[in-house]
Amino acid sequence: MSSSYDLTSVYVTNILGITLIGVLLVCNLWRLRDKKKESHYVISMMFLILSSCIMDPLVYTLDGHPGKLAWAIVFFGNSWLYIVNIFVSSYWVKFTAYYANGFLPRPHMKFINLMVVIGFVILVVNCFVPVAFEVDANNVYSRRPLFFAFLAINYLIMFDVIFVYIIARRRGVYLKFLPAWIFMIPAFVGAFVQSFFYGVSVIAACSAISLVGALASLQNDYIFLDGLTGLRNRIFLDRILKESVGRKNAFVTGVMLDLNGFKAINDKYGHAVGDQALVLAAEILRKAVSKVGFVIRYAGDEFVVLAKVHEDEEVQKLLQKIREGFMDFNRTRQVPYRLSVSIGYSVQDLSSFDSDEFIKVIDERMYEDKKSFYTQYGEDRRSR
């Protein structure tokens, strides 16, 4: 078995992977301090891929060498490589979901975690009965039938990335700078080649290439992100509206929202607390809207929602969910202020509607709602 592969090619391939991950780590050290889950998943993938690039040549080198230490490294090293591949794929799904939607639905999260658990259980069983792979008395590694169960789990999770991507696109989420094929093609090819051509070591290096391609593409996306809230910004909104001109049936519900009494929060508690209020408002809106559209920080304390709903019943459900989100926040969060929003909305076919006029309509309707709010609560409400 040990003569069926070329150690030099194994070393060269994995050194390439180590080099790519090393460059990524240096360029993404800021993610270690970033509290966003997307950054957590990216850093986790980097270290897991790096460990694979180190472990893979090690188990190839010791395959067929005598001694208990060699057996332990080959056996547990291969176990690590098996589970790392599944973890990396699962983190890709979670990264894509949080990047596109800001969350991963609980049933979907349970499914991904179940796949990981199944893989882990197979490896535990494999410690006693060689069902996935075996390291024989001569310390030679060989595959067993449930190796293909691992392969199936890995491919299932990888294709789940495409599912998350498609669902996000159907909701109208703009993902131009996260093309799914950047992950799929290198990862799929690497898994296929190494699975069906024993002695070729390319999975870890291909995973590194996938990560490099995805992060390089995402660099272009930062121009469309608001630095404080992590929401899309006004540049993004302008681009979406312009690209909708001429499309068939580009129906969308636009919602303009403005925080009530935001100036009073800034004046009374300071701009740091005001920034915190904006971040919390962004979280409320993202959760309320995430299944049907996306949220944009338009300017200051103004937000715009673009939602792929246009039936009146659906629109009213969306608006009610937004209002309930703020009411729940005020009941449960221990902060010295209350958050609420004035809302103006309009359902339009953007393909035949001027974008400036679209914003003007929802902005005017929002100010009508704000006027009603202050009429109802009085001037004292502004200072709260």
CSV table of C-alpha atoms in Angstrom, one decimal:
chain,number,residue,atom,x,y,z
A,1,MET,CA,0.0,0.0,0.0
A,2,SER,CA,2.8,2.4,0.9
A,3,SER,CA,4.3,2.2,-2.6
A,4,SER,CA,1.0,3.2,-4.3
A,5,TYR,CA,1.5,6.9,-3.7
A,6,ASP,CA,4.2,9.5,-4.2
A,7,LEU,CA,5.2,11.1,-0.9
A,8,THR,CA,6.8,14.1,-2.7
A,9,SER,CA,3.5,15.0,-4.4
A,10,VAL,CA,1.7,14.6,-1.0
A,11,TYR,CA,4.2,17.0,0.6
A,12,VAL,CA,4.1,19.6,-2.2
A,13,THR,CA,0.3,19.6,-2.3
A,14,ASN,CA,-0.1,20.1,1.5
A,15,ILE,CA,2.7,22.6,1.7
A,16,LEU,CA,0.7,24.6,-0.9
A,17,GLY,CA,-2.4,24.3,1.4
A,18,ILE,CA,-0.4,25.4,4.5
A,19,THR,CA,1.0,28.4,2.6
A,20,LEU,CA,-2.5,29.5,1.4
A,21,ILE,CA,-4.0,29.2,4.9
A,22,GLY,CA,-1.0,31.0,6.4
A,23,VAL,CA,-1.6,33.9,4.1
A,24,LEU,CA,-5.3,33.9,4.9
A,25,LEU,CA,-4.6,33.9,8.7
A,26,VAL,CA,-2.3,36.8,8.5
A,27,CYS,CA,-4.8,38.8,6.4
A,28,ASN,CA,-7.7,37.9,8.6
A,29,LEU,CA,-6.3,38.3,12.1
A,30,TRP,CA,-9.0,40.9,12.7
A,31,ARG,CA,-11.6,38.2,12.6
A,32,LEU,CA,-10.2,36.8,15.9
A,33,ARG,CA,-11.6,40.0,17.6
A,34,ASP,CA,-14.8,40.1,15.5
A,35,LYS,CA,-17.8,38.7,17.4
A,36,LYS,CA,-19.8,37.9,14.3
A,37,LYS,CA,-20.5,34.2,13.8
A,38,GLU,CA,-19.4,34.4,10.2
A,39,SER,CA,-15.9,35.3,11.4
A,40,HIS,CA,-16.0,32.5,13.9
A,41,TYR,CA,-16.8,30.0,11.2
A,42,VAL,CA,-14.1,31.4,8.9
A,43,ILE,CA,-11.4,31.2,11.6
A,44,SER,CA,-12.5,27.7,12.5
A,45,MET,CA,-12.3,26.5,8.9
A,46,MET,CA,-8.8,28.0,8.6
A,47,PHE,CA,-7.4,26.1,11.6
A,48,LEU,CA,-9.2,22.9,10.7
A,49,ILE,CA,-7.9,23.0,7.1
A,50,LEU,CA,-4.4,23.8,8.4
A,51,SER,CA,-4.5,20.8,10.7
A,52,SER,CA,-5.5,18.6,7.8
A,53,CYS,CA,-2.6,19.9,5.7
A,54,ILE,CA,-0.2,19.0,8.5
A,55,MET,CA,-1.8,15.6,9.4
A,56,ASP,CA,-2.3,14.3,5.9
A,57,PRO,CA,1.4,14.0,4.9
A,58,LEU,CA,2.2,12.7,8.4
A,59,VAL,CA,-0.2,9.7,8.1
A,60,TYR,CA,1.0,9.0,4.6
A,61,THR,CA,4.6,9.0,5.7
A,62,LEU,CA,4.0,6.6,8.6
A,63,ASP,CA,1.6,4.3,6.7
A,64,GLY,CA,3.2,0.9,6.7
A,65,HIS,CA,5.9,1.8,9.2
A,66,PRO,CA,6.3,-0.5,12.2
A,67,GLY,CA,5.7,0.4,15.9
A,68,LYS,CA,2.9,1.4,18.2
A,69,LEU,CA,3.5,5.1,17.8
A,70,ALA,CA,3.2,4.8,14.0
A,71,TRP,CA,0.0,2.8,14.4
A,72,ALA,CA,-1.5,5.4,16.8
A,73,ILE,CA,-0.6,8.3,14.4
A,74,VAL,CA,-2.0,6.5,11.3
A,75,PHE,CA,-5.2,5.4,13.1
A,76,PHE,CA,-6.1,8.6,15.0
A,77,GLY,CA,-4.6,10.8,12.3
A,78,ASN,CA,-7.0,9.4,9.8
A,79,SER,CA,-9.9,9.6,12.3
A,80,TRP,CA,-9.1,13.3,12.6
A,81,LEU,CA,-9.0,13.8,8.9
A,82,TYR,CA,-12.4,12.1,8.5
A,83,ILE,CA,-14.2,14.3,11.0
A,84,VAL,CA,-12.4,17.5,9.9
A,85,ASN,CA,-13.8,17.2,6.4
A,86,ILE,CA,-17.3,17.0,7.8
A,87,PHE,CA,-16.8,19.9,10.2
A,88,VAL,CA,-15.4,22.1,7.4
A,89,SER,CA,-18.4,21.4,5.2
A,90,SER,CA,-20.8,22.1,8.0
A,91,TYR,CA,-19.0,25.4,8.8
A,92,TRP,CA,-19.4,26.3,5.1
A,93,VAL,CA,-23.2,25.9,5.4
A,94,LYS,CA,-23.3,27.9,8.6
A,95,PHE,CA,-21.1,30.6,7.2
A,96,THR,CA,-23.2,31.0,4.1
A,97,ALA,CA,-26.4,31.0,6.1
A,98,TYR,CA,-25.3,33.7,8.5
A,99,TYR,CA,-23.7,35.8,5.8
A,100,ALA,CA,-26.8,35.7,3.6
A,101,ASN,CA,-29.5,35.6,6.3
A,102,GLY,CA,-28.0,36.6,9.6
A,103,PHE,CA,-29.1,33.2,11.0
A,104,LEU,CA,-29.6,29.5,10.3
A,105,PRO,CA,-33.1,28.2,11.1
A,106,ARG,CA,-33.1,25.8,14.0
A,107,PRO,CA,-34.4,22.7,12.1
A,108,HIS,CA,-31.6,23.3,9.5
A,109,MET,CA,-29.0,23.7,12.3
A,110,LYS,CA,-30.2,20.4,13.8
A,111,PHE,CA,-29.9,18.6,10.5
A,112,ILE,CA,-26.3,19.8,10.0
A,113,ASN,CA,-25.4,18.9,13.6
A,114,LEU,CA,-27.0,15.5,13.1
A,115,MET,CA,-24.8,14.8,10.1
A,116,VAL,CA,-21.7,15.7,12.2
A,117,VAL,CA,-22.9,13.5,15.1
A,118,ILE,CA,-23.5,10.5,12.8
A,119,GLY,CA,-20.0,10.9,11.4
A,120,PHE,CA,-18.6,11.1,14.9
A,121,VAL,CA,-20.5,8.0,16.1
A,122,ILE,CA,-19.1,6.0,13.1
A,123,LEU,CA,-15.6,7.0,14.1
A,124,VAL,CA,-16.2,5.9,17.7
A,125,VAL,CA,-17.5,2.5,16.5
A,126,ASN,CA,-14.6,2.3,14.2
A,127,CYS,CA,-12.3,2.3,17.2
A,128,PHE,CA,-13.6,-1.1,18.2
A,129,VAL,CA,-14.9,-2.5,14.9
A,130,PRO,CA,-13.2,-1.4,11.6
A,131,VAL,CA,-16.3,-0.2,9.7
A,132,ALA,CA,-14.9,3.0,8.1
A,133,PHE,CA,-11.2,2.1,7.8
A,134,GLU,CA,-8.7,-0.2,9.3
A,135,VAL,CA,-5.0,0.0,10.2
A,136,ASP,CA,-3.7,-3.6,10.1
A,137,ALA,CA,-0.9,-5.3,12.0
A,138,ASN,CA,1.6,-3.9,9.5
A,139,ASN,CA,0.2,-0.4,10.1
A,140,VAL,CA,-1.2,-0.2,6.6
A,141,TYR,CA,-4.3,1.9,6.2
A,142,SER,CA,-7.2,0.5,4.2
A,143,ARG,CA,-10.8,1.6,3.7
A,144,ARG,CA,-13.9,-0.2,4.8
A,145,PRO,CA,-17.6,0.0,3.6
A,146,LEU,CA,-18.7,2.9,5.8
A,147,PHE,CA,-16.0,5.0,4.3
A,148,PHE,CA,-18.6,5.7,1.6
A,149,ALA,CA,-21.1,6.7,4.3
A,150,PHE,CA,-18.6,9.5,5.3
A,151,LEU,CA,-18.3,10.4,1.7
A,152,ALA,CA,-22.1,10.6,1.3
A,153,ILE,CA,-22.4,12.8,4.5
A,154,ASN,CA,-19.7,15.1,3.2
A,155,TYR,CA,-21.3,15.5,-0.2
A,156,LEU,CA,-24.8,16.0,1.4
A,157,ILE,CA,-23.5,18.8,3.5
A,158,MET,CA,-21.7,20.4,0.6
A,159,PHE,CA,-24.8,20.4,-1.6
A,160,ASP,CA,-26.6,21.9,1.4
A,161,VAL,CA,-24.5,25.0,0.8
A,162,ILE,CA,-26.2,25.3,-2.6
A,163,PHE,CA,-29.6,24.9,-1.0
A,164,VAL,CA,-28.9,27.7,1.4
A,165,TYR,CA,-27.6,29.9,-1.4
A,166,ILE,CA,-30.6,29.3,-3.6
A,167,ILE,CA,-33.1,30.0,-0.9
A,168,ALA,CA,-31.3,33.3,-0.1
A,169,ARG,CA,-31.4,34.3,-3.7
A,170,ARG,CA,-35.1,33.6,-4.0
A,171,ARG,CA,-35.7,35.9,-1.0
A,172,GLY,CA,-34.0,38.6,-3.0
A,173,VAL,CA,-30.7,38.6,-1.0
A,174,TYR,CA,-27.9,40.0,-3.1
A,175,LEU,CA,-25.1,37.4,-3.2
A,176,LYS,CA,-23.1,38.4,-6.3
A,177,PHE,CA,-19.9,38.4,-4.3
A,178,LEU,CA,-20.5,35.0,-2.8
A,179,PRO,CA,-21.0,32.7,-5.8
A,180,ALA,CA,-21.6,29.2,-4.5
A,181,TRP,CA,-19.4,27.6,-7.1
A,182,ILE,CA,-16.3,29.1,-5.6
A,183,PHE,CA,-16.7,26.7,-2.7
A,184,MET,CA,-18.3,23.8,-4.5
A,185,ILE,CA,-16.0,23.2,-7.4
A,186,PRO,CA,-12.6,23.0,-5.6
A,187,ALA,CA,-14.1,21.2,-2.6
A,188,PHE,CA,-16.1,18.7,-4.7
A,189,VAL,CA,-13.2,18.0,-7.0
A,190,GLY,CA,-10.8,17.5,-4.1
A,191,ALA,CA,-13.2,15.1,-2.3
A,192,PHE,CA,-13.9,13.1,-5.5
A,193,VAL,CA,-10.3,12.7,-6.6
A,194,GLN,CA,-8.9,11.7,-3.1
A,195,SER,CA,-11.9,9.4,-2.5
A,196,PHE,CA,-11.6,7.4,-5.7
A,197,PHE,CA,-7.9,7.7,-6.4
A,198,TYR,CA,-6.1,6.4,-3.3
A,199,GLY,CA,-2.7,8.0,-2.8
A,200,VAL,CA,-3.7,11.4,-4.1
A,201,SER,CA,-3.7,14.0,-1.3
A,202,VAL,CA,-5.7,17.1,-2.4
A,203,ILE,CA,-8.8,17.5,-0.1
A,204,ALA,CA,-7.1,19.9,2.3
A,205,ALA,CA,-5.4,21.9,-0.4
A,206,CYS,CA,-8.6,22.2,-2.4
A,207,SER,CA,-10.5,23.3,0.7
A,208,ALA,CA,-7.8,26.0,1.2
A,209,ILE,CA,-8.3,27.1,-2.4
A,210,SER,CA,-12.1,27.3,-1.8
A,211,LEU,CA,-11.6,29.4,1.3
A,212,VAL,CA,-9.2,31.7,-0.5
A,213,GLY,CA,-11.6,32.2,-3.4
A,214,ALA,CA,-14.6,32.9,-1.2
A,215,LEU,CA,-12.8,35.4,1.0
A,216,ALA,CA,-11.2,37.1,-2.0
A,217,SER,CA,-14.7,37.5,-3.5
A,218,LEU,CA,-16.1,38.8,-0.3
A,219,GLN,CA,-13.6,41.6,-0.1
A,220,ASN,CA,-15.6,43.3,-2.9
A,221,ASP,CA,-18.7,43.0,-0.8
A,222,TYR,CA,-17.5,45.2,2.0
A,223,ILE,CA,-18.3,48.4,0.1
A,224,PHE,CA,-22.0,47.4,0.5
A,225,LEU,CA,-21.9,46.9,4.2
A,226,ASP,CA,-22.6,49.4,7.0
A,227,GLY,CA,-19.7,49.3,9.4
A,228,LEU,CA,-21.7,49.8,12.6
A,229,THR,CA,-24.7,47.5,12.2
A,230,GLY,CA,-23.4,45.0,9.6
A,231,LEU,CA,-26.5,45.6,7.5
A,232,ARG,CA,-26.4,46.5,3.8
A,233,ASN,CA,-25.9,50.2,3.2
A,234,ARG,CA,-27.4,52.9,0.9
A,235,ILE,CA,-24.9,52.2,-1.9
A,236,PHE,CA,-26.3,48.6,-2.0
A,237,LEU,CA,-29.9,49.9,-2.1
A,238,ASP,CA,-29.1,52.2,-5.0
A,239,ARG,CA,-27.5,49.3,-6.9
A,240,ILE,CA,-30.4,46.9,-6.3
A,241,LEU,CA,-33.0,49.5,-7.4
A,242,LYS,CA,-31.1,50.3,-10.5
A,243,GLU,CA,-30.6,46.7,-11.4
A,244,SER,CA,-34.3,46.0,-11.0
A,245,VAL,CA,-35.2,48.4,-13.8
A,246,GLY,CA,-36.3,46.5,-16.8
A,247,ARG,CA,-36.8,43.2,-15.1
A,248,LYS,CA,-40.1,41.4,-15.4
A,249,ASN,CA,-42.5,41.4,-12.4
A,250,ALA,CA,-40.0,42.9,-10.0
A,251,PHE,CA,-42.6,43.3,-7.3
A,252,VAL,CA,-41.3,44.2,-3.9
A,253,THR,CA,-42.5,45.8,-0.7
A,254,GLY,CA,-40.4,48.7,0.4
A,255,VAL,CA,-40.6,49.7,4.0
A,256,MET,CA,-39.0,52.9,5.4
A,257,LEU,CA,-38.4,52.8,9.2
A,258,ASP,CA,-37.3,55.6,11.5
A,259,LEU,CA,-36.5,55.2,15.2
A,260,ASN,CA,-38.7,57.2,17.4
A,261,GLY,CA,-36.9,59.5,19.9
A,262,PHE,CA,-33.4,58.5,18.8
A,263,LYS,CA,-32.1,62.1,19.2
A,264,ALA,CA,-33.2,62.0,22.8
A,265,ILE,CA,-31.3,58.8,23.4
A,266,ASN,CA,-28.1,60.4,22.0
A,267,ASP,CA,-28.6,63.6,24.0
A,268,LYS,CA,-29.4,61.9,27.3
A,269,TYR,CA,-27.1,58.8,27.2
A,270,GLY,CA,-24.3,59.8,24.7
A,271,HIS,CA,-23.4,58.6,21.2
A,272,ALA,CA,-22.0,55.3,22.4
A,273,VAL,CA,-25.4,54.3,23.8
A,274,GLY,CA,-27.0,55.7,20.6
A,275,ASP,CA,-24.8,53.5,18.5
A,276,GLN,CA,-25.8,50.5,20.7
A,277,ALA,CA,-29.5,51.4,20.1
A,278,LEU,CA,-28.9,51.3,16.3
A,279,VAL,CA,-27.2,47.9,16.5
A,280,LEU,CA,-30.0,46.5,18.6
A,281,ALA,CA,-32.6,47.9,16.2
A,282,ALA,CA,-30.7,46.3,13.3
A,283,GLU,CA,-30.9,43.0,15.1
A,284,ILE,CA,-34.6,43.3,15.7
A,285,LEU,CA,-35.3,44.1,12.1
A,286,ARG,CA,-33.0,41.4,10.7
A,287,LYS,CA,-34.8,38.7,12.8
A,288,ALA,CA,-38.2,40.0,11.8
A,289,VAL,CA,-37.4,40.3,8.1
A,290,SER,CA,-34.9,37.5,7.4
A,291,LYS,CA,-37.3,35.0,5.9
A,292,VAL,CA,-38.8,37.3,3.3
A,293,GLY,CA,-36.2,40.0,2.6
A,294,PHE,CA,-33.3,42.0,3.9
A,295,VAL,CA,-32.7,45.2,5.8
A,296,ILE,CA,-30.6,48.3,4.8
A,297,ARG,CA,-29.3,51.1,7.0
A,298,TYR,CA,-30.4,54.0,4.9
A,299,ALA,CA,-29.1,57.0,6.9
A,300,GLY,CA,-28.6,57.8,10.6
A,301,ASP,CA,-31.5,56.1,12.4
A,302,GLU,CA,-33.4,55.3,9.2
A,303,PHE,CA,-33.7,51.8,7.8
A,304,VAL,CA,-35.2,50.4,4.6
A,305,VAL,CA,-36.6,46.9,4.2
A,306,LEU,CA,-37.0,45.3,0.8
A,307,ALA,CA,-39.2,42.2,1.0
A,308,LYS,CA,-40.3,39.7,-1.6
A,309,VAL,CA,-44.0,39.9,-0.5
A,310,HIS,CA,-46.7,41.9,-2.2
A,311,GLU,CA,-50.1,40.5,-1.1
A,312,ASP,CA,-51.7,42.7,1.5
A,313,GLU,CA,-52.0,39.9,4.0
A,314,GLU,CA,-48.3,39.0,3.7
A,315,VAL,CA,-47.3,42.7,4.0
A,316,GLN,CA,-49.4,43.2,7.1
A,317,LYS,CA,-47.9,40.1,8.7
A,318,LEU,CA,-44.4,41.4,8.0
A,319,LEU,CA,-45.2,44.8,9.6
A,320,GLN,CA,-46.8,43.2,12.6
A,321,LYS,CA,-43.8,41.0,13.1
A,322,ILE,CA,-41.6,44.1,13.0
A,323,ARG,CA,-43.7,45.8,15.6
A,324,GLU,CA,-43.8,42.7,17.8
A,325,GLY,CA,-40.0,42.5,17.6
A,326,PHE,CA,-39.7,45.9,19.1
A,327,MET,CA,-42.4,45.2,21.7
A,328,ASP,CA,-40.6,42.0,22.8
A,329,PHE,CA,-37.3,43.9,23.0
A,330,ASN,CA,-38.8,46.5,25.3
A,331,ARG,CA,-40.3,43.8,27.6
A,332,THR,CA,-37.2,41.7,27.9
A,333,ARG,CA,-34.0,43.8,27.4
A,334,GLN,CA,-32.5,45.7,30.3
A,335,VAL,CA,-31.6,49.0,28.7
A,336,PRO,CA,-32.4,52.6,29.9
A,337,TYR,CA,-34.5,53.4,26.8
A,338,ARG,CA,-37.3,52.0,24.7
A,339,LEU,CA,-37.2,51.4,21.0
A,340,SER,CA,-40.0,51.8,18.5
A,341,VAL,CA,-40.2,52.8,14.9
A,342,SER,CA,-42.4,54.8,12.6
A,343,ILE,CA,-43.2,52.9,9.4
A,344,GLY,CA,-44.1,53.8,5.8
A,345,TYR,CA,-44.4,51.2,3.1
A,346,SER,CA,-45.4,50.7,-0.5
A,347,VAL,CA,-45.8,47.7,-2.8
A,348,GLN,CA,-44.4,48.5,-6.3
A,349,ASP,CA,-43.1,46.8,-9.5
A,350,LEU,CA,-39.6,48.2,-9.6
A,351,SER,CA,-39.2,47.3,-13.2
A,352,SER,CA,-41.5,50.2,-14.2
A,353,PHE,CA,-41.1,52.5,-11.2
A,354,ASP,CA,-38.5,55.2,-10.8
A,355,SER,CA,-36.2,54.3,-7.8
A,356,ASP,CA,-36.1,57.9,-6.5
A,357,GLU,CA,-39.9,58.1,-6.6
A,358,PHE,CA,-40.1,54.7,-4.8
A,359,ILE,CA,-38.0,56.0,-1.9
A,360,LYS,CA,-39.9,59.3,-1.8
A,361,VAL,CA,-43.2,57.5,-1.4
A,362,ILE,CA,-42.2,55.2,1.5
A,363,ASP,CA,-40.3,58.1,3.1
A,364,GLU,CA,-43.4,60.4,3.0
A,365,ARG,CA,-45.6,57.6,4.4
A,366,MET,CA,-43.1,57.0,7.2
A,367,TYR,CA,-43.2,60.7,8.2
A,368,GLU,CA,-47.0,60.5,8.2
A,369,ASP,CA,-46.8,57.6,10.7
A,370,LYS,CA,-44.2,59.5,12.8
A,371,LYS,CA,-46.4,62.6,12.9
A,372,SER,CA,-49.3,60.4,14.2
A,373,PHE,CA,-46.9,58.8,16.8
A,374,TYR,CA,-46.0,62.2,18.3
A,375,THR,CA,-49.6,63.4,18.1
A,376,GLN,CA,-50.6,60.3,20.1
A,377,TYR,CA,-47.8,60.4,22.7
A,378,GLY,CA,-47.1,64.1,22.9
A,379,GLU,CA,-43.9,66.1,22.8
A,380,ASP,CA,-42.7,64.5,26.1
A,381,ARG,CA,-42.4,61.2,24.3
A,382,ARG,CA,-39.5,62.7,22.3
A,383,SER,CA,-37.3,62.9,25.4
A,384,ARG,CA,-37.7,59.3,26.3
